[in-house]
PDB file of C-alpha atoms and ligand atoms in Angstrom:
ATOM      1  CA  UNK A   1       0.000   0.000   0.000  1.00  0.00           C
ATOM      2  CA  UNK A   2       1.132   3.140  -1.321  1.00  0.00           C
ATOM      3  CA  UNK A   3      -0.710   5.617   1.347  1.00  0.00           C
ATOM      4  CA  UNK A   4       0.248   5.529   4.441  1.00  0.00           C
ATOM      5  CA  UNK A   5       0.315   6.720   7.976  1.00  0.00           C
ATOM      6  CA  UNK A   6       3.471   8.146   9.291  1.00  0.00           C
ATOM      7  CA  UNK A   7       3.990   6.449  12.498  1.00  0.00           C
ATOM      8  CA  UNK A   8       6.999   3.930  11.617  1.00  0.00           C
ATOM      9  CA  UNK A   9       8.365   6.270   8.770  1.00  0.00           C
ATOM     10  CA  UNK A  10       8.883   8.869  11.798  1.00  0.00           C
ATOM     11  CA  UNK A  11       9.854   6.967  14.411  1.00  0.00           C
ATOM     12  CA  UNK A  12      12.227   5.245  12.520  1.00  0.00           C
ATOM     13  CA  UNK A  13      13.741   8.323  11.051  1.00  0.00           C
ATOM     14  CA  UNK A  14      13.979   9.637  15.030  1.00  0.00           C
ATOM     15  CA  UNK A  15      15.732   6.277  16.180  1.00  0.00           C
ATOM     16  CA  UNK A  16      17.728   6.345  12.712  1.00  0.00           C
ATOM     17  CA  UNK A  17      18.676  10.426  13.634  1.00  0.00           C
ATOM     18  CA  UNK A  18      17.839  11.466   9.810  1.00  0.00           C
ATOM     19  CA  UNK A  19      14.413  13.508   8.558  1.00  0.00           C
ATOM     20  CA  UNK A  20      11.734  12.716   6.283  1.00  0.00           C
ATOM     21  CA  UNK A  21      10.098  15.694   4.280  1.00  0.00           C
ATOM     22  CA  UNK A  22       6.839  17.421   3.972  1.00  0.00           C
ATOM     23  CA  UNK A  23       6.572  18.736   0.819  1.00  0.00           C
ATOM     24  CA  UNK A  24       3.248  21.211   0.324  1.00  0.00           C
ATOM     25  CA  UNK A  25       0.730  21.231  -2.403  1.00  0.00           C
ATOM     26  CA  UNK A  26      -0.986  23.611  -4.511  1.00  0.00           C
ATOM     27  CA  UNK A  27      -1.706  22.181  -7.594  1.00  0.00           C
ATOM     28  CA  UNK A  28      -1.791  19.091  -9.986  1.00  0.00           C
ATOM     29  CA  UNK A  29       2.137  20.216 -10.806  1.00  0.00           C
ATOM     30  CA  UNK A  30       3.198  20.557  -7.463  1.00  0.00           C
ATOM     31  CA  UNK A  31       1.745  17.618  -6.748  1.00  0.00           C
ATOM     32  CA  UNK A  32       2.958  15.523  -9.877  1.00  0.00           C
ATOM     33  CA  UNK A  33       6.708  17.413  -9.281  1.00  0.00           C
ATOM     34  CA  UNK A  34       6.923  16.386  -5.610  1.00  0.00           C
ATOM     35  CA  UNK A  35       5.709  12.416  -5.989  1.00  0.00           C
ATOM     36  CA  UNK A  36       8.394  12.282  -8.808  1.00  0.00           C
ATOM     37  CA  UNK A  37      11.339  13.424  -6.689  1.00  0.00           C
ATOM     38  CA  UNK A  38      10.076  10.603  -4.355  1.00  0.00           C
ATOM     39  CA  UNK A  39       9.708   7.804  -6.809  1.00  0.00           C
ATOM     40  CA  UNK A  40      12.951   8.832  -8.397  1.00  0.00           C
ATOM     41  CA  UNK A  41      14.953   8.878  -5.256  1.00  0.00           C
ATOM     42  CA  UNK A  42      13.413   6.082  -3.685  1.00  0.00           C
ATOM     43  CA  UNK A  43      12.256   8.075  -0.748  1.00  0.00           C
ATOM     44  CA  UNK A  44       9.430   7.965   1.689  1.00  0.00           C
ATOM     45  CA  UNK A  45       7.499  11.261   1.401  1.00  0.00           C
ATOM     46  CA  UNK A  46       4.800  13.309   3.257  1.00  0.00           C
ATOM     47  CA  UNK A  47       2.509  15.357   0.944  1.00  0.00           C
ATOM     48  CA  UNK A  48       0.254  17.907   2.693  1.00  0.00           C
ATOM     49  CA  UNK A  49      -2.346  20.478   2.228  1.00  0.00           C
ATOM     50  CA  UNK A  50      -2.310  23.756   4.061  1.00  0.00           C
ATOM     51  CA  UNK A  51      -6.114  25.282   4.552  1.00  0.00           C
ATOM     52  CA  UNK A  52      -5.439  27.623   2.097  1.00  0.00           C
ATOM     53  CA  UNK A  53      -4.408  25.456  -0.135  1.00  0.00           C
ATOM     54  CA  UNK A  54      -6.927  22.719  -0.036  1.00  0.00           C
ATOM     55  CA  UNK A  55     -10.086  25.649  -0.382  1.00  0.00           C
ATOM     56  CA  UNK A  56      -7.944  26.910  -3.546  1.00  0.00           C
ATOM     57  CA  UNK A  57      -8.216  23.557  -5.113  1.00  0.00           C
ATOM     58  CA  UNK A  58     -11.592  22.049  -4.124  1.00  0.00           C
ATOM     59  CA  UNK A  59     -11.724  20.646  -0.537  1.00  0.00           C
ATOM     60  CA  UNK A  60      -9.787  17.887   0.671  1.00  0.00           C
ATOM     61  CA  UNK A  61     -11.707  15.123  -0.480  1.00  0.00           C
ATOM     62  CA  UNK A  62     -10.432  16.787  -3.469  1.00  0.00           C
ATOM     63  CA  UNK A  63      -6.875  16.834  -2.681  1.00  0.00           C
ATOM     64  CA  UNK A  64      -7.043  13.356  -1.550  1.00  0.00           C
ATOM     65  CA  UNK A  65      -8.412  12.229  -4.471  1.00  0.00           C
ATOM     66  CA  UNK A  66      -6.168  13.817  -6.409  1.00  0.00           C
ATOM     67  CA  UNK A  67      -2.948  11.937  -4.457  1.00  0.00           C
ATOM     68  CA  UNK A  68      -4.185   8.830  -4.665  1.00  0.00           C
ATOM     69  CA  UNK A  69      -4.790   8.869  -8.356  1.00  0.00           C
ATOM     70  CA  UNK A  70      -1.444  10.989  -9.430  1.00  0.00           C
ATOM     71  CA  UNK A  71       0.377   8.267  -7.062  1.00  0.00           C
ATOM     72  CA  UNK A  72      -1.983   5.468  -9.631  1.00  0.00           C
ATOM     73  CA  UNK A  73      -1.380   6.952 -13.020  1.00  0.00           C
ATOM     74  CA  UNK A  74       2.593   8.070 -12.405  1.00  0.00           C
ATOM     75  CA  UNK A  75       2.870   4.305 -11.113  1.00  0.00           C
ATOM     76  CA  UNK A  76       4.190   6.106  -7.738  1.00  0.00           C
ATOM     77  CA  UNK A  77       5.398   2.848  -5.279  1.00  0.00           C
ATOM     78  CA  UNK A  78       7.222   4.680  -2.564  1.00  0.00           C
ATOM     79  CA  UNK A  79       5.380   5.176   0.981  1.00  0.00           C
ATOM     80  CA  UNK A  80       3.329   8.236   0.626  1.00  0.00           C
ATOM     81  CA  UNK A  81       1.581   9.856   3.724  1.00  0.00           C
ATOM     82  CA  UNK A  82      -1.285  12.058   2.516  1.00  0.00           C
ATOM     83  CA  UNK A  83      -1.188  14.914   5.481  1.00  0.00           C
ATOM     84  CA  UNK A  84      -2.906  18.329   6.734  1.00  0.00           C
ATOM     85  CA  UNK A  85      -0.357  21.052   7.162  1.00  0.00           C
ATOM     86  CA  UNK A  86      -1.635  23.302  10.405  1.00  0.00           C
ATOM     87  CA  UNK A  87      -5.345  22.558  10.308  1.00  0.00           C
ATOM     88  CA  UNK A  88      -7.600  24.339  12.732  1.00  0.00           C
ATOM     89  CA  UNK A  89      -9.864  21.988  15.212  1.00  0.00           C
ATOM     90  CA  UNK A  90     -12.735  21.682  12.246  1.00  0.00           C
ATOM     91  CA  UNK A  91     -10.005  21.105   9.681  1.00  0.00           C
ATOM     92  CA  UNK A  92      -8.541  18.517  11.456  1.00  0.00           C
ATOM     93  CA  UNK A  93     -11.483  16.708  11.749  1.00  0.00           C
ATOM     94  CA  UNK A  94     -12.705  17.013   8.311  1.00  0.00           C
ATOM     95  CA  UNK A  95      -9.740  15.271   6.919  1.00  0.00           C
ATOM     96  CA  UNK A  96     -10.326  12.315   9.666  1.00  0.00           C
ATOM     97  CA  UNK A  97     -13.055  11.547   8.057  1.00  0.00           C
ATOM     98  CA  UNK A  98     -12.092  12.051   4.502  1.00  0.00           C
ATOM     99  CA  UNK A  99      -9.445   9.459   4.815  1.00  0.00           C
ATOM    100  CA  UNK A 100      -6.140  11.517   5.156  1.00  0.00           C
ATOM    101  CA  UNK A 101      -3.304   9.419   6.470  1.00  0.00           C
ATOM    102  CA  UNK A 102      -2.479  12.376   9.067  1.00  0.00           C
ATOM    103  CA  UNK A 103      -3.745  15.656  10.227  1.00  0.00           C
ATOM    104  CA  UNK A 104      -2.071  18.605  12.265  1.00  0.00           C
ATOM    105  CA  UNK A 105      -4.235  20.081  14.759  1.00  0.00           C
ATOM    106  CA  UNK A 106      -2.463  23.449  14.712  1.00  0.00           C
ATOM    107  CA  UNK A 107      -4.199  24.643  18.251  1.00  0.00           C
ATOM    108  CA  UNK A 108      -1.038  27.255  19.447  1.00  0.00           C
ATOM    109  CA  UNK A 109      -3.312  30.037  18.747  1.00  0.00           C
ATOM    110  CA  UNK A 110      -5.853  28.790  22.019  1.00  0.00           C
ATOM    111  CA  UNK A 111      -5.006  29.162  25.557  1.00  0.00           C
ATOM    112  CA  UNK A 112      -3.035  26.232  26.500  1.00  0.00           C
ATOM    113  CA  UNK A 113      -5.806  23.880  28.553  1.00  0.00           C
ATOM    114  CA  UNK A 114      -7.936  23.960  25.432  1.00  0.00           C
ATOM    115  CA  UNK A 115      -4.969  23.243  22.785  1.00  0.00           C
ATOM    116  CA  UNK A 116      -4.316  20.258  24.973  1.00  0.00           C
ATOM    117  CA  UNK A 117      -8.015  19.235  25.129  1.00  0.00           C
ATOM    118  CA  UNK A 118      -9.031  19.565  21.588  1.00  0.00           C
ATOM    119  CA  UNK A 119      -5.423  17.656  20.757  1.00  0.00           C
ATOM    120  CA  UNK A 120      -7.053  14.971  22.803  1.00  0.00           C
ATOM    121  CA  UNK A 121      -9.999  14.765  20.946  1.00  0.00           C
ATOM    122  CA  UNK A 122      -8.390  14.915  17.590  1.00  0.00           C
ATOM    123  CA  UNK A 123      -6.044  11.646  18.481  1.00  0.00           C
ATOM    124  CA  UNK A 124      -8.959  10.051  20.067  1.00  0.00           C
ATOM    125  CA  UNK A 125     -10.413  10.306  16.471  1.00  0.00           C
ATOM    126  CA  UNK A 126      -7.878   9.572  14.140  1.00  0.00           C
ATOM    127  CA  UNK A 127      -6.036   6.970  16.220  1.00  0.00           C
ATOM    128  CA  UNK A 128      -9.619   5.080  16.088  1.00  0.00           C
ATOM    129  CA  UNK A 129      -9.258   5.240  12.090  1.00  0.00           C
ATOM    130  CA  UNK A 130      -5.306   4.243  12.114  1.00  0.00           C
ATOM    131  CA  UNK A 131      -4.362   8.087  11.269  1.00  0.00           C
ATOM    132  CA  UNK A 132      -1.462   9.979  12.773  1.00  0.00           C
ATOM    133  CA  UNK A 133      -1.481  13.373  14.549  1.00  0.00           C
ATOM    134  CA  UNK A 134       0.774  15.999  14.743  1.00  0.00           C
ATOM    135  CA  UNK A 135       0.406  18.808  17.133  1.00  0.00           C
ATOM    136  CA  UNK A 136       2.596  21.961  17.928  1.00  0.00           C
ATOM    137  CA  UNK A 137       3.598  23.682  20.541  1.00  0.00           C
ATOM    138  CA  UNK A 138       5.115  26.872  20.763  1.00  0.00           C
ATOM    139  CA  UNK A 139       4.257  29.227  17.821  1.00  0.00           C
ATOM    140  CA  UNK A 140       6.273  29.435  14.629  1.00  0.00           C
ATOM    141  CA  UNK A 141       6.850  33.032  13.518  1.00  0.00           C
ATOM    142  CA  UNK A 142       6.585  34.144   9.696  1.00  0.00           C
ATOM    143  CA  UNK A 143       3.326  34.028   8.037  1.00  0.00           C
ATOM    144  CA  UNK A 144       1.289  30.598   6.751  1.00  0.00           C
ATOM    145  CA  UNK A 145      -1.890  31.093   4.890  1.00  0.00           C
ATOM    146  CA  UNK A 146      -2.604  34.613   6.333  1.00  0.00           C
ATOM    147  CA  UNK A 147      -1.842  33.112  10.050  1.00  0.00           C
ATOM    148  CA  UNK A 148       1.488  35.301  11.583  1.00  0.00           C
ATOM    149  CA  UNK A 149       3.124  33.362  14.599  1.00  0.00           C
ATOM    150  CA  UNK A 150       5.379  36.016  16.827  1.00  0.00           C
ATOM    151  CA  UNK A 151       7.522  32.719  17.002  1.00  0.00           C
ATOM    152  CA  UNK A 152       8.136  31.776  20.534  1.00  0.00           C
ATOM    153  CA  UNK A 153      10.350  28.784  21.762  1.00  0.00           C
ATOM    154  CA  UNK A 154       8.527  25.857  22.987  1.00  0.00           C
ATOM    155  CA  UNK A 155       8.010  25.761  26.310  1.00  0.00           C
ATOM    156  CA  UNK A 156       9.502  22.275  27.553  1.00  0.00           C
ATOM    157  CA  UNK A 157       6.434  21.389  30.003  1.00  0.00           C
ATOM    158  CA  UNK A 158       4.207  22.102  28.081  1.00  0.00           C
ATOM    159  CA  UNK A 159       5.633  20.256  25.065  1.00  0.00           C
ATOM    160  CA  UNK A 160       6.101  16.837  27.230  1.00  0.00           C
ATOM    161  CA  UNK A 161       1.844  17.621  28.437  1.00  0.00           C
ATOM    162  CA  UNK A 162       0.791  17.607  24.602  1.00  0.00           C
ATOM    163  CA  UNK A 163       3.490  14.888  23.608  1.00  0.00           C
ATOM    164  CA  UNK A 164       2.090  12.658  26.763  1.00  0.00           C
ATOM    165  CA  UNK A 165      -1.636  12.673  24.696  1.00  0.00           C
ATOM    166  CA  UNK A 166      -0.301  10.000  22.298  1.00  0.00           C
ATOM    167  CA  UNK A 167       0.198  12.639  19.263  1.00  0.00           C
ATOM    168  CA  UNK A 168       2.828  10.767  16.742  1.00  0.00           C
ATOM    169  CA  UNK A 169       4.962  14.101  16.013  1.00  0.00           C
ATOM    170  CA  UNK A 170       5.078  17.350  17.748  1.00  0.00           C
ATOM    171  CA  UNK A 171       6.135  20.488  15.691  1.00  0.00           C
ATOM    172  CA  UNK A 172       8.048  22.514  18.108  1.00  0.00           C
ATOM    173  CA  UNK A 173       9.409  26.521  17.806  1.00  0.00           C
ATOM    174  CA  UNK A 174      12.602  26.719  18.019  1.00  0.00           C
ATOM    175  CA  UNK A 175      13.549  29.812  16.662  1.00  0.00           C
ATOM    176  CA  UNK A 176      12.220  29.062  12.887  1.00  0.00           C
ATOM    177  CA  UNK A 177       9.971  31.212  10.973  1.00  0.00           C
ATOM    178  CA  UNK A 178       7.555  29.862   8.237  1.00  0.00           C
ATOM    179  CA  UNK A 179       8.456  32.158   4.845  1.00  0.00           C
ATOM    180  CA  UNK A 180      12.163  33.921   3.613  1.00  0.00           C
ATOM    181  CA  UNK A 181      13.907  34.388   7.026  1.00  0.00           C
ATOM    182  CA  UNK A 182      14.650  37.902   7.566  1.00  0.00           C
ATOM    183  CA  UNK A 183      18.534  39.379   7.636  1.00  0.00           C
ATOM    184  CA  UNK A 184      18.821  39.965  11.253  1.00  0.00           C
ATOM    185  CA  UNK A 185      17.279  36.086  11.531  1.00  0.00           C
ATOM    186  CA  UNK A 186      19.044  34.672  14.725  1.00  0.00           C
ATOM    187  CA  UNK A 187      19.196  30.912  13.865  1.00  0.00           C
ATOM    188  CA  UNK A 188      17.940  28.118  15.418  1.00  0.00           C
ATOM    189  CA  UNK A 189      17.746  27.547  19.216  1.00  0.00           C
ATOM    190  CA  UNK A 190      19.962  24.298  19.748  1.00  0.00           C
ATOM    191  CA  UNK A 191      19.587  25.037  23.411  1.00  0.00           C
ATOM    192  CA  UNK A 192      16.062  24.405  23.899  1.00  0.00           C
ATOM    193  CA  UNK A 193      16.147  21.906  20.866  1.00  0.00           C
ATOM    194  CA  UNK A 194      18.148  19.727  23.106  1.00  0.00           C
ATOM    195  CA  UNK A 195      16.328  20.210  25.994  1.00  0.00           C
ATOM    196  CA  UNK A 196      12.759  19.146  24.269  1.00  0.00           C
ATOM    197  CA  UNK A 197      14.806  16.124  23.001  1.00  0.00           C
ATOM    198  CA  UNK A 198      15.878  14.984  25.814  1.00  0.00           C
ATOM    199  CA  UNK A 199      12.711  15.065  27.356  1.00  0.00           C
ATOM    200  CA  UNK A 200      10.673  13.886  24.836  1.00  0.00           C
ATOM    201  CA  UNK A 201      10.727  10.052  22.581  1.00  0.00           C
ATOM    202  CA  UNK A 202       8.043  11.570  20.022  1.00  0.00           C
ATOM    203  CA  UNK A 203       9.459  12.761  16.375  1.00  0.00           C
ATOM    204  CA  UNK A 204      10.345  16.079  16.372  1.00  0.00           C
ATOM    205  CA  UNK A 205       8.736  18.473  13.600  1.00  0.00           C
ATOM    206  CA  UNK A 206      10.872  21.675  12.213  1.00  0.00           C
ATOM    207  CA  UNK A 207       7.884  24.229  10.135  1.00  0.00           C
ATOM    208  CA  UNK A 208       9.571  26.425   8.335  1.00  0.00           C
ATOM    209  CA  UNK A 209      12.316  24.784   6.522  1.00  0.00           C
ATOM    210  CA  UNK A 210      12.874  26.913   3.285  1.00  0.00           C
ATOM    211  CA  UNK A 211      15.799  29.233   4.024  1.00  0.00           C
ATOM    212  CA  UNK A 212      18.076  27.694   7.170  1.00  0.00           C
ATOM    213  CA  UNK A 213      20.979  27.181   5.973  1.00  0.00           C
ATOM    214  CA  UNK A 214      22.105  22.708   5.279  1.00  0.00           C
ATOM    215  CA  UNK A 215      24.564  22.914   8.340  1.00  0.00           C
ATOM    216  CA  UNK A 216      21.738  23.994  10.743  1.00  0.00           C
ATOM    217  CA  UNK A 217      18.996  21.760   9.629  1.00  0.00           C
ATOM    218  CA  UNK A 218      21.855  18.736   9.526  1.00  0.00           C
ATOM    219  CA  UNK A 219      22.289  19.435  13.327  1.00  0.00           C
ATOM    220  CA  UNK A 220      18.590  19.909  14.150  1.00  0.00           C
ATOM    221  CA  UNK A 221      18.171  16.416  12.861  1.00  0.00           C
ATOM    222  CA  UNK A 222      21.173  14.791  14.154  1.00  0.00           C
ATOM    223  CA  UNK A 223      19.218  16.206  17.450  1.00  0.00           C
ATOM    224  CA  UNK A 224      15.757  14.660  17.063  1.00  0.00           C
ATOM    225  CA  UNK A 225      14.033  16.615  14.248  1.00  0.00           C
ATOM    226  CA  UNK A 226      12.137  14.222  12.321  1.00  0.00           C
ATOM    227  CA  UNK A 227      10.243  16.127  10.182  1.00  0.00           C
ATOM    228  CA  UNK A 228      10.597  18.935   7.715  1.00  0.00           C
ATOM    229  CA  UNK A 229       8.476  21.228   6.188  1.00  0.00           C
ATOM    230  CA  UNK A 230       9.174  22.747   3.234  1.00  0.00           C
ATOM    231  CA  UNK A 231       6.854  25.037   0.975  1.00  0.00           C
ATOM    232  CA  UNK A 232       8.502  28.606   0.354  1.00  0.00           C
ATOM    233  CA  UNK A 233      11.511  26.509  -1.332  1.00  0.00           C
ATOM    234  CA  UNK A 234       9.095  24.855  -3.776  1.00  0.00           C
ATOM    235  CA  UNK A 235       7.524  28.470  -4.604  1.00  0.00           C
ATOM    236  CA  UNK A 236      10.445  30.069  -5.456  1.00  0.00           C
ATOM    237  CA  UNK A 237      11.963  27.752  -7.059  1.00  0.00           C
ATOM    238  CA  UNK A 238       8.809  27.150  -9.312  1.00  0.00           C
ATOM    239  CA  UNK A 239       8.580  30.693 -10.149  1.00  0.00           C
ATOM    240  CA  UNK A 240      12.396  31.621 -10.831  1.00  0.00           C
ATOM    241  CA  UNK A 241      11.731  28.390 -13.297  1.00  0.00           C
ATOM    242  CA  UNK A 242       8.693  30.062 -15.049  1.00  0.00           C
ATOM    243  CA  UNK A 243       9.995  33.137 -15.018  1.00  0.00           C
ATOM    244  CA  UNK A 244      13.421  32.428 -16.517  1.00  0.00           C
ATOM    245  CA  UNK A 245      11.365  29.719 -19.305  1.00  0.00           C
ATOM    246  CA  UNK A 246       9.550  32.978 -20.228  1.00  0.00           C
ATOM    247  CA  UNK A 247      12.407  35.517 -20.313  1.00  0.00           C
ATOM    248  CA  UNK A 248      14.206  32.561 -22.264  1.00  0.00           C
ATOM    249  CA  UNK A 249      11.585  33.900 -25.087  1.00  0.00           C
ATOM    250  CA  UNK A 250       8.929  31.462 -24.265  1.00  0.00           C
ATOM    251  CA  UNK A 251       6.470  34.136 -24.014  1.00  0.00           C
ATOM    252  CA  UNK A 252       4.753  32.922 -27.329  1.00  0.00           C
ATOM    253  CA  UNK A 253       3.199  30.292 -24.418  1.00  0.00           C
ATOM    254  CA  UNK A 254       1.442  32.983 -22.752  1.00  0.00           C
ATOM    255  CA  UNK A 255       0.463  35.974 -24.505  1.00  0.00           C
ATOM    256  CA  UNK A 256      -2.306  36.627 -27.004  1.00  0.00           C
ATOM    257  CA  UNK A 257      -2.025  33.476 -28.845  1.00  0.00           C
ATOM    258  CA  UNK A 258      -2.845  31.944 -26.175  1.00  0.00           C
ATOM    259  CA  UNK A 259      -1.650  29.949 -22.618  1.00  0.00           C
ATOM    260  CA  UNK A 260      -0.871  26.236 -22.987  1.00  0.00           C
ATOM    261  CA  UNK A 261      -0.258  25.328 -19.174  1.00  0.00           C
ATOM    262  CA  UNK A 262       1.124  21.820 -20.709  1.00  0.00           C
ATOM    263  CA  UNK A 263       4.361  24.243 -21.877  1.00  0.00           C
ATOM    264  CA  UNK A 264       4.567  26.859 -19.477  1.00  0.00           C
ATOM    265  CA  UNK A 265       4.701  24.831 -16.080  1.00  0.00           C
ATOM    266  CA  UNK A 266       6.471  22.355 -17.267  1.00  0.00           C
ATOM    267  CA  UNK A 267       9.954  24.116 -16.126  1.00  0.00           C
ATOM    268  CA  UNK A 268       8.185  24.434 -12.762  1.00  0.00           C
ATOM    269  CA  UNK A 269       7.203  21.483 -11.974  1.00  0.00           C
ATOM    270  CA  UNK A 270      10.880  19.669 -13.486  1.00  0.00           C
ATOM    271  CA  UNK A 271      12.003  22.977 -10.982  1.00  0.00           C
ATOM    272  CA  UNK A 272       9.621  21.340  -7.593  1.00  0.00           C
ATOM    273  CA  UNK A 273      10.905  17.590  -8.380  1.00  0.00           C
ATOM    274  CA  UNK A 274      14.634  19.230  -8.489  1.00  0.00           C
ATOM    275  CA  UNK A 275      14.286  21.041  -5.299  1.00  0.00           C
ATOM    276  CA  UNK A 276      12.461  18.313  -3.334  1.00  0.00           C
ATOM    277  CA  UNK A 277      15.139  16.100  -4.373  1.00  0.00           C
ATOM    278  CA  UNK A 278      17.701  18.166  -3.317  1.00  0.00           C
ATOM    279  CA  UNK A 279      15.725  18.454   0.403  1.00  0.00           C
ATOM    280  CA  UNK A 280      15.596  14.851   0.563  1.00  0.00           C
ATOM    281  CA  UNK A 281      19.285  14.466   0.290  1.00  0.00           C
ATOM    282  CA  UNK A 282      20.110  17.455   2.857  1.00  0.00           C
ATOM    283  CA  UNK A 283      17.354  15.837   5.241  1.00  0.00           C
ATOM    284  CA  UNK A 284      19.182  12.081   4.689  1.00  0.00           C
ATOM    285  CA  UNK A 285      16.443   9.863   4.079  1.00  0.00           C
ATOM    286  CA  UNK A 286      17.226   6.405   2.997  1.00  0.00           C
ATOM    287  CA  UNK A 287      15.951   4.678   0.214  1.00  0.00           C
ATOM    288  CA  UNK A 288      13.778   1.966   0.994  1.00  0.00           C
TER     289      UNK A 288
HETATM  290  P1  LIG B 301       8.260  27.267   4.642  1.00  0.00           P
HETATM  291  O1  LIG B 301       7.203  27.873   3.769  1.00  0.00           O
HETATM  292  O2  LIG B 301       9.032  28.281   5.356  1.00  0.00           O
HETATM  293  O3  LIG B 301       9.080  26.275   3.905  1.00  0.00           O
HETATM  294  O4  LIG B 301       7.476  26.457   5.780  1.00  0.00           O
HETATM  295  C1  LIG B 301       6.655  25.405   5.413  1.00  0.00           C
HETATM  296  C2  LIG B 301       5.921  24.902   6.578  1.00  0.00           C
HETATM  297  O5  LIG B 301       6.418  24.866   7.681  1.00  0.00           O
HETATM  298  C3  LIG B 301       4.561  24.416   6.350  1.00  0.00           C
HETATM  299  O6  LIG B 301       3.928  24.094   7.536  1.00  0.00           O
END
């Protein structure tokens, strides 16, 4: 079975001290760029919708549908967990009972007591249907899908109270910052990384992975990061691809003659398999 939850992919990659990514989705290209870098390197791989990005493209019975048969007609054979990136309470359970392999429950934004309670619920749910949860703790700065984090540290107790609900990986702020990391950006905090590690058995998530530098996300995972997330990367990357296709006098594919998507994002999406790849070899997963 090609879809699957991420409980031994992640706790293997925390015993085995290397990272599996979390690539985001937008669109059938993204989505079709991203399962090819998998396939290709021989790589388990977590594909996830934001909010945002699952109303742009239909709903998440949608989305799923839309994994399940890219993974069917590109022949994909490579564990693929089907995930929601930061999902609010209703979100989260919305995707439990489409049949996602995994949901966030992004609750940082409630007062502590009812984060931990609604985490509750949403592992009482999933777990019942064999689905992993991932909840965070501690607020990740930048901006994701109009939601700004002031990006606090995680507060140790409070990360061992959510990680003691059963959740299967815990995204925790260390310092990282969703979007391009400003200039005066002050790295990540190793300090408490360690700490929550050494307190804590449960993968490690790091949000925010576009923009720290290889040597710092090396050492986060050599540490107990698990998990990456990675979107901004993809977006850039896609458009500096488009962009340069078209200023490469491709602009016959999109002016008034016409717009053939089938020639215009195909530098894109060859520009999202290159980059994923690229993650997956910084992040160290082995091929299965
Ligand atoms: P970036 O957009 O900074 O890569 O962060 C992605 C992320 O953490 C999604 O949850």
């Amino acid at each position: 079975m090609v879809l699957t939850n991420g409980n031994e992919i992640f706790n293997n990659a925390r015993k085995g001290k290397y990272a599996v990514g979390a690539f985001n989705i937008n669109d059938l290209e993204w989505t079709r760029g991203i399962l090819a870098a998998a396939q290709e390197t021989n790589t388990p791989i977590l594909v996830q919708t934001s909010m945002g990005a699952a109303k742009y493209m239909g709903g998440y019975e949608l989305c799923l549908h839309l994994v399940q048969d890219t993974i069917k007609s590109m022949g994909i054979t490579v564990p693929v967990v089907m995930h929601l990136d930061h999902g609010n309470y209703e979100a989260a359970k919305e995707c439990i009972e489409v049949g996602y392999n995994s949901v966030m429950f992004d609750g940082h934004d409630l007062p502590f007591d009812e984060n931990l309670e609604k985490t509750k619920e949403i592992v009482k749910l999933a777990h019942a249907k064999g689905m992993s949860v991932e909840a965070e703790v501690g607020s990740i700065g930048g901006t994701e899908d109009g939601i700004t984090g002031a990006g606090e540290l995680a507060d140790v107790e409070e990360a061992k109270t959510l990680a003691a609900t059963g959740v299967d990986y815990l995204a925790v702020g260390i310092g990282n910052i969703h979007g391009v990391y400003p200039e005066n950006w002050q790295g990540l905090n190793f300090d408490r990384l360690q700490e929550l590690a050494a307190e804590i058995s449960t993968p490690l998530v790091l949000h925010g992975g576009s923009g720290i530098p290889k040597e710092q996300i090396v050492k986060a995972i050599s540490m107990g990061i698990s998990k990456v997330n990675v979107n901004t990367e993809l977006q850039l990357s896609f458009a500096k691809a488009t962009r340069e296709y078209i200023e490469a006098g491709h602009d016959q594919d999109v002016n008034a003659k016409g717009y053939d998507p089938r020639k215009l994002l195909a530098p894109g999406t060859k520009a999202i398999t290159d980059t994923t790849k690229e993650r997956i070899e910084w992040f160290g997963t082995p091929s299965i």
